Coordinates of C-alpha atoms (C1' of nucleotides) in Angstrom, one line a residue:
Chain U
M206 CA 186.1 293.6 -40.9
D207 CA 188.1 293.5 -44.1
D208 CA 190.9 291.5 -45.6
F209 CA 193.5 294.2 -45.6
D210 CA 196.1 293.9 -42.8
L211 CA 198.5 296.6 -42.1
E212 CA 200.8 294.1 -40.3
Q213 CA 201.3 292.3 -43.6
F214 CA 201.8 295.3 -45.8
V215 CA 205.4 295.4 -46.9
P216 CA 205.8 299.2 -47.0
F217 CA 204.7 299.3 -43.4
R218 CA 206.8 296.4 -42.3
L219 CA 209.8 297.8 -44.1
N220 CA 209.4 301.2 -42.4
R221 CA 209.0 299.7 -39.0
A222 CA 212.0 297.4 -39.5
A223 CA 214.2 300.3 -40.7
E224 CA 213.2 302.4 -37.7
F225 CA 214.1 299.7 -35.3
I226 CA 217.4 298.7 -36.9
A227 CA 218.6 302.2 -37.7
L228 CA 217.5 303.8 -34.5
R229 CA 219.4 301.3 -32.5
F230 CA 222.6 302.3 -34.3
A231 CA 221.7 306.0 -34.4
A232 CA 221.4 305.9 -30.6
A233 CA 225.1 305.0 -30.5
Y234 CA 226.5 307.9 -32.6
K235 CA 224.0 310.3 -31.2
A236 CA 224.7 309.6 -27.6
E237 CA 228.5 309.3 -27.9
Y238 CA 229.2 311.9 -30.6
G239 CA 226.1 314.0 -30.8
L240 CA 225.9 313.3 -34.5
T241 CA 222.7 313.4 -36.5
R242 CA 222.0 310.9 -39.2
P243 CA 222.8 313.2 -42.1
E244 CA 226.1 314.1 -40.4
W245 CA 227.0 310.4 -39.8
R246 CA 226.2 309.6 -43.4
T247 CA 228.3 312.5 -44.7
L248 CA 231.2 311.5 -42.5
A249 CA 230.9 307.9 -43.7
A250 CA 230.7 309.0 -47.4
L251 CA 233.8 311.2 -47.1
G252 CA 235.7 308.8 -44.9
S253 CA 235.4 305.9 -47.4
S254 CA 235.6 307.8 -50.7
G255 CA 237.9 310.6 -49.8
R256 CA 237.4 314.0 -51.4
M257 CA 233.9 314.6 -52.8
T258 CA 231.6 317.5 -53.6
A259 CA 228.4 318.1 -51.7
T260 CA 226.4 316.9 -54.7
E261 CA 228.4 313.7 -54.8
V262 CA 227.9 313.1 -51.1
G263 CA 224.2 313.5 -51.7
V264 CA 224.1 310.9 -54.5
H265 CA 226.3 308.5 -52.6
S266 CA 224.3 308.6 -49.5
T267 CA 220.9 309.4 -51.0
M268 CA 220.3 312.6 -49.2
H269 CA 218.6 315.7 -50.3
K270 CA 221.0 318.6 -50.9
T271 CA 219.6 320.7 -48.0
K272 CA 220.4 317.8 -45.6
V273 CA 223.9 317.6 -47.0
S274 CA 224.4 321.3 -46.8
R275 CA 223.4 321.4 -43.1
A276 CA 225.4 318.3 -42.3
V277 CA 228.5 319.8 -44.0
F278 CA 228.1 323.0 -42.1
A279 CA 227.8 321.1 -38.8
L280 CA 230.9 318.9 -39.5
E281 CA 232.8 322.0 -40.5
E282 CA 232.0 323.8 -37.3
R283 CA 233.2 320.7 -35.4
R284 CA 236.5 320.9 -37.4
W285 CA 236.0 317.4 -38.8
L286 CA 235.7 318.6 -42.4
K287 CA 237.2 321.3 -44.5
R288 CA 236.1 322.8 -47.8
T289 CA 238.3 323.9 -50.7
Q290 CA 237.2 325.6 -53.8
H291 CA 237.3 323.9 -57.1
E292 CA 239.9 325.6 -59.4
D293 CA 237.8 325.9 -62.5
D294 CA 234.3 326.1 -61.3
R295 CA 233.7 328.3 -58.3
R296 CA 230.2 327.0 -57.6
V297 CA 231.7 323.6 -56.6
E298 CA 233.5 323.0 -53.3
H299 CA 235.5 319.9 -52.5
L300 CA 234.9 318.4 -49.1
E301 CA 237.5 316.5 -47.2
L302 CA 237.8 315.2 -43.7
T303 CA 240.4 316.7 -41.4
A304 CA 242.7 314.6 -39.2
A305 CA 240.1 314.8 -36.4
G306 CA 237.4 313.9 -38.8
I307 CA 239.3 310.8 -40.0
K308 CA 239.9 309.8 -36.4
A309 CA 236.1 310.1 -35.7
Y310 CA 235.4 308.2 -38.8
R311 CA 237.6 305.4 -37.7
E312 CA 235.9 305.1 -34.4
L313 CA 232.4 305.3 -35.9
T314 CA 233.2 302.6 -38.4
R315 CA 234.5 300.4 -35.6
L316 CA 231.1 300.9 -34.0
A317 CA 229.3 300.2 -37.3
R318 CA 231.2 296.9 -37.8
A319 CA 230.4 295.9 -34.3
Y320 CA 226.8 296.6 -35.0
S321 CA 226.9 294.6 -38.2
A322 CA 228.1 291.6 -36.2
E323 CA 225.4 292.2 -33.6
L324 CA 222.9 292.3 -36.4
E325 CA 223.9 288.9 -37.7
N326 CA 223.4 287.6 -34.2
L327 CA 220.1 289.3 -33.8
L328 CA 218.6 288.2 -37.1
G329 CA 220.4 285.0 -37.5
S330 CA 222.7 284.3 -40.5
D331 CA 219.8 283.2 -42.7
G332 CA 217.6 286.0 -41.7
L333 CA 220.3 288.5 -42.5
K334 CA 221.0 286.9 -45.8
A335 CA 217.4 287.0 -46.8
L336 CA 217.1 290.6 -45.7
S337 CA 220.2 291.5 -47.7
S338 CA 219.0 289.8 -50.8
G339 CA 215.6 291.4 -50.5
L340 CA 217.3 294.8 -50.2
T341 CA 219.3 294.1 -53.3
A342 CA 216.1 293.5 -55.1
V343 CA 214.8 296.9 -53.9
E344 CA 218.0 298.5 -54.9
N345 CA 217.8 297.1 -58.4
A346 CA 214.2 298.4 -58.6
M347 CA 215.4 301.8 -57.5
V348 CA 218.0 302.0 -60.2
K349 CA 215.4 301.1 -62.8
R350 CA 213.0 303.7 -61.6
R351 CA 215.5 306.5 -60.9
R352 CA 214.6 309.7 -62.7
Chain Q
M244 CA 240.7 304.7 -48.1
D245 CA 239.1 302.3 -45.7
D246 CA 237.3 299.0 -45.8
F247 CA 234.0 300.4 -44.5
D248 CA 231.4 300.9 -47.2
L249 CA 228.2 302.7 -46.4
E250 CA 226.6 301.1 -49.4
Q251 CA 227.0 297.7 -47.8
F252 CA 225.9 298.7 -44.3
V253 CA 222.5 297.1 -43.7
P254 CA 221.0 299.9 -41.5
F255 CA 221.7 302.3 -44.3
R256 CA 220.4 300.1 -47.0
L257 CA 217.3 299.3 -45.0
N258 CA 216.6 303.0 -44.4
R259 CA 217.0 303.9 -48.0
A260 CA 214.9 301.0 -49.2
A261 CA 212.1 301.9 -46.8
E262 CA 212.2 305.5 -47.9
F263 CA 211.9 304.5 -51.5
I264 CA 209.2 302.0 -51.0
A265 CA 207.1 303.9 -48.5
L266 CA 207.5 307.2 -50.1
R267 CA 206.2 305.9 -53.4
F268 CA 203.0 304.7 -51.7
A269 CA 202.8 307.8 -49.4
A270 CA 202.8 309.9 -52.5
A271 CA 199.5 308.3 -53.5
Y272 CA 197.6 308.9 -50.3
K273 CA 199.2 312.3 -49.8
A274 CA 198.4 313.6 -53.3
E275 CA 194.9 312.1 -53.5
Y276 CA 193.7 312.5 -50.0
G277 CA 196.1 314.8 -48.2
L278 CA 196.7 312.2 -45.6
T279 CA 199.9 312.1 -43.5
R280 CA 201.5 308.7 -42.7
P281 CA 200.2 308.6 -39.1
E282 CA 196.7 309.4 -40.4
W283 CA 196.9 306.6 -43.0
R284 CA 198.1 304.2 -40.4
T285 CA 195.4 305.1 -38.0
L286 CA 192.8 304.7 -40.7
A287 CA 194.2 301.4 -41.6
A288 CA 194.3 300.1 -38.1
L289 CA 190.8 301.2 -37.4
G290 CA 189.5 300.0 -40.7
S291 CA 190.8 296.5 -40.3
S292 CA 190.3 296.0 -36.6
G293 CA 187.2 298.0 -36.0
R294 CA 186.8 299.9 -32.7
M295 CA 190.0 300.5 -30.8
T296 CA 191.5 302.9 -28.2
A297 CA 194.2 305.3 -29.1
T298 CA 196.7 303.3 -27.2
E299 CA 195.8 300.2 -29.1
V300 CA 196.2 302.0 -32.4
G301 CA 199.6 303.0 -31.3
V302 CA 200.6 299.5 -30.4
H303 CA 199.1 298.0 -33.5
S304 CA 200.8 300.5 -35.9
T305 CA 203.9 301.2 -33.8
M306 CA 203.4 304.9 -33.4
H307 CA 204.1 307.2 -30.6
K308 CA 201.0 308.3 -28.7
T309 CA 201.5 312.0 -29.8
K310 CA 201.4 310.9 -33.4
V311 CA 198.3 308.9 -32.8
S312 CA 196.7 311.8 -30.9
R313 CA 197.4 314.2 -33.7
A314 CA 196.3 311.8 -36.4
V315 CA 193.0 311.1 -34.5
F316 CA 192.4 314.8 -34.2
A317 CA 192.9 315.2 -37.9
L318 CA 190.7 312.3 -38.9
E319 CA 188.0 313.5 -36.6
E320 CA 188.1 317.0 -38.1
R321 CA 187.6 315.3 -41.5
R322 CA 184.6 313.4 -40.1
W323 CA 186.2 310.1 -40.9
L324 CA 186.4 309.1 -37.3
K325 CA 184.3 309.5 -34.1
R326 CA 185.2 309.0 -30.5
T327 CA 183.0 307.6 -27.8
Q328 CA 183.8 307.5 -24.1
H329 CA 184.4 304.2 -22.4
E330 CA 181.6 303.5 -20.0
D331 CA 183.6 302.5 -17.0
D332 CA 186.9 304.3 -17.5
R333 CA 186.6 307.9 -18.5
R334 CA 190.3 308.2 -19.5
V335 CA 189.8 305.9 -22.4
E336 CA 188.1 306.7 -25.6
H337 CA 187.0 304.3 -28.2
L338 CA 187.7 305.2 -31.8
E339 CA 185.7 304.2 -34.7
L340 CA 185.4 305.1 -38.4
T341 CA 182.4 306.9 -39.7
A342 CA 180.7 305.8 -42.9
A343 CA 182.8 308.3 -44.7
G344 CA 185.9 306.9 -43.0
I345 CA 185.1 303.4 -44.0
K346 CA 184.5 304.5 -47.6
A347 CA 187.9 306.2 -47.6
Y348 CA 189.5 303.1 -46.0
R349 CA 188.1 300.9 -48.7
E350 CA 189.5 303.1 -51.4
L351 CA 192.9 303.4 -49.7
T352 CA 193.2 299.6 -49.2
R353 CA 192.4 299.2 -52.9
L354 CA 195.3 301.4 -53.6
A355 CA 197.4 299.5 -51.1
R356 CA 196.6 296.2 -52.7
A357 CA 197.4 297.6 -56.1
Y358 CA 200.7 298.8 -54.8
S359 CA 201.5 295.3 -53.3
A360 CA 200.9 293.8 -56.7
E361 CA 203.2 296.5 -58.3
L362 CA 205.8 295.7 -55.7
E363 CA 205.8 292.0 -56.6
N364 CA 206.3 293.2 -60.2
L365 CA 209.0 295.6 -59.2
L366 CA 211.1 293.3 -57.0
G367 CA 210.3 290.0 -58.6
S368 CA 208.6 287.2 -56.8
D369 CA 211.9 285.9 -55.4
G370 CA 213.0 289.3 -54.3
L371 CA 209.8 290.0 -52.5
K372 CA 209.9 286.7 -50.8
A373 CA 213.4 287.3 -49.6
L374 CA 212.5 290.7 -48.4
S375 CA 209.5 289.4 -46.6
S376 CA 211.4 286.7 -44.8
G377 CA 214.2 289.1 -43.9
L378 CA 211.6 291.4 -42.4
T379 CA 210.2 288.5 -40.5
A380 CA 213.6 288.0 -39.0
V381 CA 213.7 291.6 -38.0
E382 CA 210.3 291.4 -36.5
N383 CA 211.2 288.4 -34.4
A384 CA 214.3 290.3 -33.2
M385 CA 212.1 293.2 -32.3
V386 CA 209.8 291.1 -30.1
K387 CA 212.8 289.7 -28.3
R388 CA 214.2 293.1 -27.6
R389 CA 211.1 294.9 -26.8
R390 CA 211.3 296.7 -23.5
Chain S
dT294 C1' 228.5 340.5 -75.8
dC295 C1' 224.0 339.9 -74.2
dT296 C1' 220.4 336.8 -72.8
dA297 C1' 218.6 332.5 -71.3
dT298 C1' 219.1 328.4 -69.0
dA299 C1' 221.2 325.1 -66.0
dT300 C1' 223.8 323.9 -61.9
dG301 C1' 226.1 324.0 -57.0
dG302 C1' 225.0 325.2 -52.8
dT303 C1' 222.3 328.0 -49.1
dT304 C1' 218.4 329.9 -46.8
dA305 C1' 213.4 331.1 -45.4
dC306 C1' 209.3 329.2 -44.1
dA307 C1' 206.0 326.1 -42.8
dA308 C1' 204.9 321.4 -41.5
dA309 C1' 206.0 317.3 -38.8
dC310 C1' 208.5 315.4 -35.2
dG311 C1' 210.1 313.7 -30.3
dT312 C1' 210.6 314.8 -25.5
dA313 C1' 208.8 316.1 -21.6
dA314 C1' 205.5 318.2 -19.0
dC315 C1' 200.8 318.5 -18.2
dT316 C1' 195.5 317.3 -17.2
dG317 C1' 192.2 314.2 -15.8
dT318 C1' 190.9 309.8 -14.1
dC319 C1' 191.5 305.4 -11.9
dA320 C1' 193.2 302.0 -8.4
dA321 C1' 195.6 300.8 -4.3
dT322 C1' 197.0 301.9 0.2
dT323 C1' 196.5 304.2 4.4
Chain F
dA230 C1' 188.3 309.9 2.9
dA231 C1' 193.0 311.3 1.7
dT232 C1' 197.2 310.2 -0.5
dT233 C1' 200.1 308.1 -3.8
dG234 C1' 201.3 306.2 -8.1
dA235 C1' 200.0 304.7 -12.6
dC236 C1' 197.8 305.4 -16.9
dA237 C1' 195.1 307.7 -21.2
dG238 C1' 195.5 311.2 -23.9
dT239 C1' 196.9 316.3 -25.0
dT240 C1' 199.8 320.2 -25.4
dA241 C1' 204.1 323.2 -25.4
dC242 C1' 208.5 323.7 -27.0
dG243 C1' 212.6 323.1 -29.5
dT244 C1' 214.6 320.4 -33.5
dT245 C1' 214.6 318.4 -37.9
dT246 C1' 212.6 318.1 -42.2
dG247 C1' 211.1 319.2 -47.2
dT248 C1' 209.6 322.7 -50.6
dA249 C1' 210.6 326.4 -52.8
dA250 C1' 212.8 330.4 -53.5
dC251 C1' 217.2 332.2 -53.8
dC252 C1' 222.3 333.7 -55.0
dA253 C1' 226.3 333.0 -57.5
dT254 C1' 228.5 331.0 -61.2
dA255 C1' 228.9 328.6 -65.5
dT256 C1' 227.5 327.3 -70.4
dA257 C1' 225.1 327.8 -74.8
dG258 C1' 223.0 330.3 -78.2
dA259 C1' 221.7 334.7 -80.6

DNA sequence: TCTATATGGTTACAAACGTAACTGTCAATT
DNA sequence: AATTGACAGTTACGTTTGTAACCATATAGA
């Protein structure tokens, strides 16, 4: 009928692939820990970088500040995270994982590494390399276009 | 603090890239036509494949049937789509674009093609190729794992 | 010091979503 | 013909989301 094919359209394919890959991993932390994606991302950001502000978490994990705010609240309720006020600027709060949070982080990253390995298996070494370098290209473009 | 880095985790990178790439295009059809993503996908599926059932649209564009149902309703209200009952099986309905729907489809696909070109520019020819072949790897994996 | 503007973070509200339950229809079995 | 199970599509409900407004604090300029 026409020469446009949704199946070949990169934005569509990218979305579908992301859903497939991410959902498969999300199922793990959702089922086992009841975490949402923003929560997992926040945990991961704080776990690997140590103390950060909410804004920094947002930048690091590319999440909107309302998502971060809600995730921080949830993690705090779970006693995986604690806040401390910045000395000089009382608008800012520093976020840090508690011992329990660090423990959870370790377990989750173990899962994440296992999934990375599974992914290499699933996509093949070449497939994964191609994907990764394609993603790098996107990331470079994102930096250029960032407002 | 640890050797896990969210920035290097493929599911995260994939998600972020998809958001960036898809949102940039979504902004166009959302701003100019007030379409949601399910609506655009439904339009695209029907535009390129002609008459289909709702279930087929869902398979073709990997959307849950509730999304398809809502999108079909919205497009119908807009008079871009009409339903006709299947002769033999009254559960099934055939979906087809109206003249106005086809016109919209043409305009949207023009935008989509323009965006594809922009993408090649943005990612570079090699980057786009790598991305595409990485996506193919994911797609192959999806087929294998499809339940 | 007062005002204006920017910033960190939260919240209210409406839209979009997924899950599961539902309606109506069909096919197979009895 | 009646029953059962499967399937197409819709709807109800609770959750998650994004936008925009908001509060509190900080900074700069008059």
